[in-house]
Amino acid sequence: MVNEEDFEQVLNRSEQVYPPKEFLKKVYQCLANFYRIAVGSNMLSSFDFEWNEFAKTYDLGILETFYALKVLEEEGFIGLSESFYAPSKIHFRVDPARLYEVQIAHAKLDPLIKLLLRTYGGNLFSEYIKIQEPKLAKSLQISEDQLIKSLQLLAQFEVMDYDQRKDKPQLTFLTPRYDAGKLPLNLKRIEQRRELTIYKAAKMVEYARQTRICRTQYIQEYFGEKTDNSCGICDWCKENMKAQDPEGTESKFQSRVIETLTESGELTLQQILEKLRVPATEKNLNFIRQLQDQGLITLHQNGKLSIHGHE
């Protein structure tokens, strides 16, 4: 479930995606300082690049720096390798009890496992989490190579999936280095993209907040299309049907459909409606579609419906 804090976060984040020109120039200058590049030199030169380390070196905001780098890339001043956007990912394949057994049996891996749990929490057991090997190695006061070997060992023990990035992130200067104060940013284009990003975020929040029409109808409205037909399966439609059906007509109707198919085997939609002696209204058709969406009944190639699993 989303709440107003989530909405505010989305809106605030959209405003950060295109940082002010002063910050863009500052990040560009810091890059030149970081690699000691003189004005007019180093066109197409590539360097290993860890953006977290870079941001920390110059006391720059991590997220704001990430967005600034993306804008500098969009503007054609720098190029960022695929591994910049695709860092390594890990996921624990075992439950906490089994993981604890591994910590006891392999004491050398215990500090790493504790650090991973402390840093990324219980989400490691349910999803793939992006990691930064240099940062973890620094926390453990070991080399990055040692850390990678330990992660690979956990993967060999089938304790963890380790989707290692292909190579170190690379940053390439696509032009000779500019004087940061005279960096030829296309401010009009940047502002247009900024406004579009904020507009899209606002529309996404409006989509989630709105309660006046069906979600599908709202999307069609967004693209300039109009329809009076609701989808019957989104949260708005379901809540609307509940409000119009306080006595559980939907549940009773669907139970009758299942009973009819159980007794008769395969039937066409029209045959079902005839046996139930009900009209082919949008409401009744939606009730039957919901049974399909829930996997309770199956539509076969011959156009007939049956209980799921019935041949």
Coordinates of C-alpha atoms in Angstrom, one line a residue:
M1 CA 0.0 0.0 0.0
V2 CA 1.2 3.5 -0.8
N3 CA 0.6 6.6 1.3
E4 CA 1.1 10.3 1.1
E5 CA 4.8 10.0 2.2
D6 CA 5.4 7.8 -0.8
F7 CA 3.7 10.3 -3.2
E8 CA 5.7 13.2 -1.8
Q9 CA 8.9 11.1 -2.2
V10 CA 8.1 10.5 -5.9
L11 CA 7.4 14.2 -6.5
N12 CA 10.5 15.3 -4.6
R13 CA 12.7 12.8 -6.4
S14 CA 11.4 14.0 -9.8
E15 CA 12.6 17.5 -9.0
Q16 CA 16.1 16.2 -8.2
V17 CA 16.6 14.3 -11.5
Y18 CA 17.9 17.5 -13.2
P19 CA 20.1 19.4 -10.8
P20 CA 20.9 23.1 -11.1
K21 CA 23.5 24.2 -13.6
E22 CA 25.8 25.3 -10.9
F23 CA 25.9 21.8 -9.4
L24 CA 26.4 20.2 -12.9
K25 CA 29.4 22.5 -13.4
K26 CA 30.7 21.7 -9.9
V27 CA 30.5 17.9 -10.6
Y28 CA 32.3 18.4 -13.9
Q29 CA 35.1 20.4 -12.2
C30 CA 35.4 17.7 -9.5
L31 CA 35.8 15.0 -12.2
A32 CA 38.6 17.0 -13.8
N33 CA 40.3 17.4 -10.4
F34 CA 39.7 13.7 -9.5
Y35 CA 41.6 12.6 -12.6
R36 CA 43.9 15.6 -12.8
I37 CA 42.9 16.6 -16.3
A38 CA 44.0 19.9 -17.8
V39 CA 41.6 22.1 -19.9
G40 CA 41.6 21.0 -23.5
S41 CA 43.0 17.5 -22.9
N42 CA 42.0 13.9 -22.5
M43 CA 39.3 13.5 -25.2
L44 CA 38.1 9.9 -25.2
S45 CA 40.2 9.0 -22.2
S46 CA 38.6 6.4 -19.9
F47 CA 39.1 5.8 -16.2
D48 CA 37.9 3.4 -13.5
F49 CA 35.1 5.1 -11.7
E50 CA 33.3 4.5 -8.4
W51 CA 30.7 7.2 -8.1
N52 CA 30.2 6.7 -4.3
E53 CA 33.9 7.1 -3.6
F54 CA 34.0 10.2 -5.9
A55 CA 31.0 11.8 -4.2
K56 CA 32.5 11.2 -0.8
T57 CA 35.9 12.6 -1.8
Y58 CA 34.3 16.0 -2.6
D59 CA 31.5 15.8 0.0
L60 CA 28.8 15.7 -2.7
G61 CA 25.3 14.3 -2.2
I62 CA 25.3 10.7 -3.4
L63 CA 21.9 10.9 -5.2
E64 CA 22.4 14.4 -6.5
T65 CA 25.8 13.4 -7.9
F66 CA 24.3 10.3 -9.6
Y67 CA 21.7 12.5 -11.3
A68 CA 24.3 15.1 -12.3
L69 CA 26.5 12.4 -13.9
K70 CA 23.5 11.2 -15.9
V71 CA 22.8 14.8 -17.2
L72 CA 26.4 15.2 -18.1
E73 CA 26.1 12.0 -20.0
E74 CA 22.9 13.1 -21.8
E75 CA 24.7 16.3 -22.8
G76 CA 27.5 14.3 -24.4
F77 CA 30.4 15.4 -22.1
I78 CA 31.0 12.0 -20.5
G79 CA 30.1 8.3 -21.2
L80 CA 29.4 5.8 -18.4
S81 CA 29.9 2.1 -19.0
E82 CA 27.1 -0.5 -18.7
S83 CA 28.5 -1.7 -15.3
F84 CA 27.9 1.8 -13.9
Y85 CA 24.1 1.1 -14.2
A86 CA 24.3 -2.6 -13.5
P87 CA 26.2 -3.2 -10.3
S88 CA 26.6 -6.6 -8.7
K89 CA 23.6 -8.1 -7.0
I90 CA 23.2 -10.7 -4.2
H91 CA 20.4 -12.8 -2.8
F92 CA 20.4 -15.4 0.1
R93 CA 19.1 -18.7 -1.1
V94 CA 18.8 -20.2 2.4
D95 CA 16.7 -19.3 5.4
P96 CA 18.2 -17.5 8.5
A97 CA 18.6 -20.8 10.4
R98 CA 20.7 -22.4 7.6
L99 CA 22.7 -19.2 7.2
Y100 CA 23.5 -19.2 10.9
E101 CA 24.8 -22.8 10.5
V102 CA 27.1 -21.5 7.7
Q103 CA 28.4 -18.8 10.0
I104 CA 29.3 -21.3 12.7
A105 CA 30.8 -23.8 10.2
H106 CA 32.8 -21.2 8.3
A107 CA 34.0 -18.7 10.8
K108 CA 36.0 -16.7 8.2
L109 CA 32.8 -15.9 6.4
D110 CA 31.0 -14.7 9.5
P111 CA 32.1 -11.1 9.4
L112 CA 31.0 -10.7 5.8
I113 CA 27.6 -12.3 6.5
K114 CA 27.1 -10.1 9.5
L115 CA 28.0 -7.0 7.5
L116 CA 25.6 -7.9 4.6
L117 CA 22.8 -8.5 7.1
R118 CA 23.6 -5.2 8.9
T119 CA 23.8 -3.2 5.7
Y120 CA 21.0 -4.7 3.6
G121 CA 18.7 -6.4 6.2
G122 CA 16.1 -9.1 5.7
N123 CA 15.4 -8.1 2.1
L124 CA 18.4 -10.2 1.2
F125 CA 16.3 -13.3 1.8
S126 CA 13.4 -12.2 -0.5
E127 CA 15.0 -10.3 -3.4
Y128 CA 18.2 -9.4 -5.2
I129 CA 20.0 -6.4 -3.7
K130 CA 22.5 -4.2 -5.5
I131 CA 25.9 -4.1 -3.7
Q132 CA 29.2 -2.1 -4.1
E133 CA 32.2 -4.4 -3.5
P134 CA 34.7 -1.5 -2.8
K135 CA 32.5 -0.1 -0.1
L136 CA 32.0 -3.5 1.6
A137 CA 35.7 -4.3 1.3
K138 CA 36.5 -1.0 3.0
S139 CA 34.1 -1.7 5.8
L140 CA 35.8 -5.1 6.4
Q141 CA 39.2 -3.6 6.0
I142 CA 40.2 -6.2 3.3
S143 CA 41.0 -5.9 -0.4
E144 CA 38.3 -5.9 -3.0
D145 CA 39.7 -9.2 -4.4
Q146 CA 39.4 -10.9 -1.0
L147 CA 35.8 -9.7 -0.7
I148 CA 34.9 -11.0 -4.2
K149 CA 36.5 -14.4 -3.4
S150 CA 34.4 -14.6 -0.2
L151 CA 31.2 -13.7 -2.1
Q152 CA 32.1 -16.3 -4.7
L153 CA 32.7 -18.9 -2.0
L154 CA 29.2 -18.3 -0.5
A155 CA 27.8 -18.8 -4.0
Q156 CA 29.7 -22.1 -4.4
F157 CA 28.2 -23.2 -1.1
E158 CA 24.8 -22.5 -2.6
V159 CA 24.1 -20.1 0.3
M160 CA 23.8 -17.1 -1.9
D161 CA 23.4 -16.0 -5.5
Y162 CA 26.1 -13.6 -6.6
D163 CA 25.4 -11.8 -9.9
Q164 CA 28.8 -10.2 -10.3
R165 CA 29.1 -7.1 -12.5
K166 CA 31.0 -7.7 -15.7
D167 CA 33.8 -5.2 -15.0
K168 CA 34.7 -2.1 -13.1
P169 CA 32.5 0.9 -14.1
Q170 CA 34.3 3.2 -16.6
L171 CA 33.9 6.9 -17.1
T172 CA 35.0 8.3 -20.5
F173 CA 35.5 12.0 -21.3
L174 CA 33.9 12.3 -24.8
T175 CA 35.2 15.8 -25.5
P176 CA 38.4 17.6 -24.6
R177 CA 38.0 18.9 -21.0
Y178 CA 36.2 22.2 -20.8
D179 CA 36.7 25.0 -18.4
A180 CA 33.8 24.1 -16.0
G181 CA 32.7 27.7 -15.8
K182 CA 32.2 27.8 -19.5
L183 CA 30.7 24.3 -19.9
P184 CA 28.3 24.6 -22.9
L185 CA 25.2 23.1 -21.3
N186 CA 22.0 23.2 -23.3
L187 CA 20.0 24.7 -20.5
K188 CA 16.8 25.0 -22.6
R189 CA 16.8 21.3 -23.3
I190 CA 17.7 20.4 -19.7
E191 CA 14.8 22.5 -18.4
Q192 CA 12.4 20.9 -20.9
R193 CA 13.4 17.4 -19.8
R194 CA 13.2 18.5 -16.1
E195 CA 9.6 19.8 -16.7
L196 CA 8.6 16.6 -18.5
T197 CA 10.0 14.4 -15.7
I198 CA 8.1 16.4 -13.1
Y199 CA 4.9 16.3 -15.2
K200 CA 5.2 12.5 -15.6
A201 CA 5.7 12.1 -11.9
A202 CA 2.7 14.3 -11.1
K203 CA 0.6 12.2 -13.5
M204 CA 1.8 9.0 -11.9
V205 CA 0.8 10.2 -8.5
E206 CA -2.5 11.5 -9.8
Y207 CA -3.2 8.1 -11.3
A208 CA -2.5 6.4 -7.9
R209 CA -4.5 9.0 -5.9
Q210 CA -7.5 9.4 -8.2
T211 CA -10.8 7.7 -7.2
R212 CA -13.3 9.1 -9.7
I213 CA -12.9 6.5 -12.5
C214 CA -11.6 3.1 -13.5
R215 CA -7.7 2.9 -13.8
T216 CA -7.9 1.8 -17.5
Q217 CA -10.3 4.6 -18.3
Y218 CA -7.9 7.1 -16.6
I219 CA -5.0 5.8 -18.8
Q220 CA -7.1 6.1 -21.9
E221 CA -8.0 9.6 -20.9
Y222 CA -4.3 10.4 -20.5
F223 CA -3.8 9.3 -24.1
G224 CA -6.7 11.3 -25.4
E225 CA -9.1 8.4 -25.7
K226 CA -12.6 8.2 -24.1
T227 CA -14.6 5.1 -23.1
D228 CA -17.6 4.4 -20.9
N229 CA -16.5 0.8 -20.4
S230 CA -14.7 0.0 -17.1
C231 CA -12.1 -2.8 -17.0
G232 CA -13.8 -4.6 -14.1
I233 CA -10.5 -5.9 -12.6
C234 CA -8.6 -2.9 -11.2
D235 CA -8.9 -1.8 -7.5
W236 CA -11.3 1.0 -8.4
C237 CA -13.7 -1.4 -10.3
K238 CA -13.6 -4.0 -7.5
E239 CA -14.3 -1.4 -4.8
N240 CA -17.1 0.1 -6.9
M241 CA -18.7 -3.3 -7.4
K242 CA -18.5 -4.0 -3.7
A243 CA -20.2 -0.7 -3.0
Q244 CA -23.0 -1.6 -5.4
D245 CA -23.1 -5.2 -4.2
P246 CA -23.3 -5.0 -0.3
E247 CA -25.1 -8.4 0.0
G248 CA -22.4 -10.4 -1.9
T249 CA -24.1 -10.9 -5.2
E250 CA -20.7 -11.2 -6.9
S251 CA -19.7 -14.1 -4.7
K252 CA -23.0 -15.9 -5.0
F253 CA -23.0 -15.5 -8.8
Q254 CA -19.5 -16.8 -9.1
S255 CA -20.3 -19.8 -6.9
R256 CA -23.2 -20.6 -9.2
V257 CA -20.9 -20.4 -12.3
I258 CA -18.5 -22.8 -10.7
E259 CA -21.3 -25.2 -9.6
T260 CA -22.7 -25.1 -13.2
L261 CA -19.3 -25.9 -14.8
T262 CA -18.6 -28.6 -12.2
E263 CA -21.9 -30.3 -13.2
S264 CA -21.8 -29.8 -16.9
G265 CA -18.1 -29.8 -17.8
E266 CA -17.3 -27.4 -20.7
L267 CA -19.8 -24.7 -21.7
T268 CA -19.7 -21.6 -23.8
L269 CA -20.3 -18.3 -22.2
Q270 CA -23.7 -18.1 -23.6
Q271 CA -24.6 -21.6 -22.4
I272 CA -23.5 -20.6 -18.8
L273 CA -25.7 -17.5 -18.9
E274 CA -28.7 -19.5 -20.2
K275 CA -28.3 -22.1 -17.5
L276 CA -28.1 -19.4 -14.8
R277 CA -31.0 -17.6 -16.5
V278 CA -29.2 -14.2 -16.3
P279 CA -28.6 -11.6 -19.0
A280 CA -25.2 -10.9 -20.6
T281 CA -24.7 -7.6 -18.7
E282 CA -21.2 -6.0 -18.3
K283 CA -21.5 -6.7 -14.6
N284 CA -22.1 -10.5 -15.1
L285 CA -19.4 -10.7 -17.7
N286 CA -16.9 -9.0 -15.4
F287 CA -17.8 -11.6 -12.6
I288 CA -16.9 -14.4 -15.0
R289 CA -13.7 -12.6 -16.2
Q290 CA -12.6 -12.4 -12.6
L291 CA -12.9 -16.2 -12.2
Q292 CA -10.6 -16.5 -15.2
D293 CA -8.1 -13.9 -13.8
Q294 CA -8.1 -15.8 -10.5
G295 CA -7.3 -19.1 -12.3
L296 CA -10.5 -20.8 -11.2
I297 CA -11.9 -21.3 -14.7
T298 CA -10.1 -21.8 -18.1
L299 CA -11.1 -20.6 -21.5
H300 CA -10.2 -23.3 -24.1
Q301 CA -9.3 -22.9 -27.8
N302 CA -12.8 -24.2 -28.8
G303 CA -14.3 -21.1 -27.0
K304 CA -15.7 -23.1 -24.1
L305 CA -15.1 -22.6 -20.4
S306 CA -14.4 -25.2 -17.7
I307 CA -13.2 -25.6 -14.2
H308 CA -9.4 -25.1 -14.2
G309 CA -7.6 -28.4 -14.7
H310 CA -10.7 -30.1 -16.2
E311 CA -10.0 -31.7 -19.6

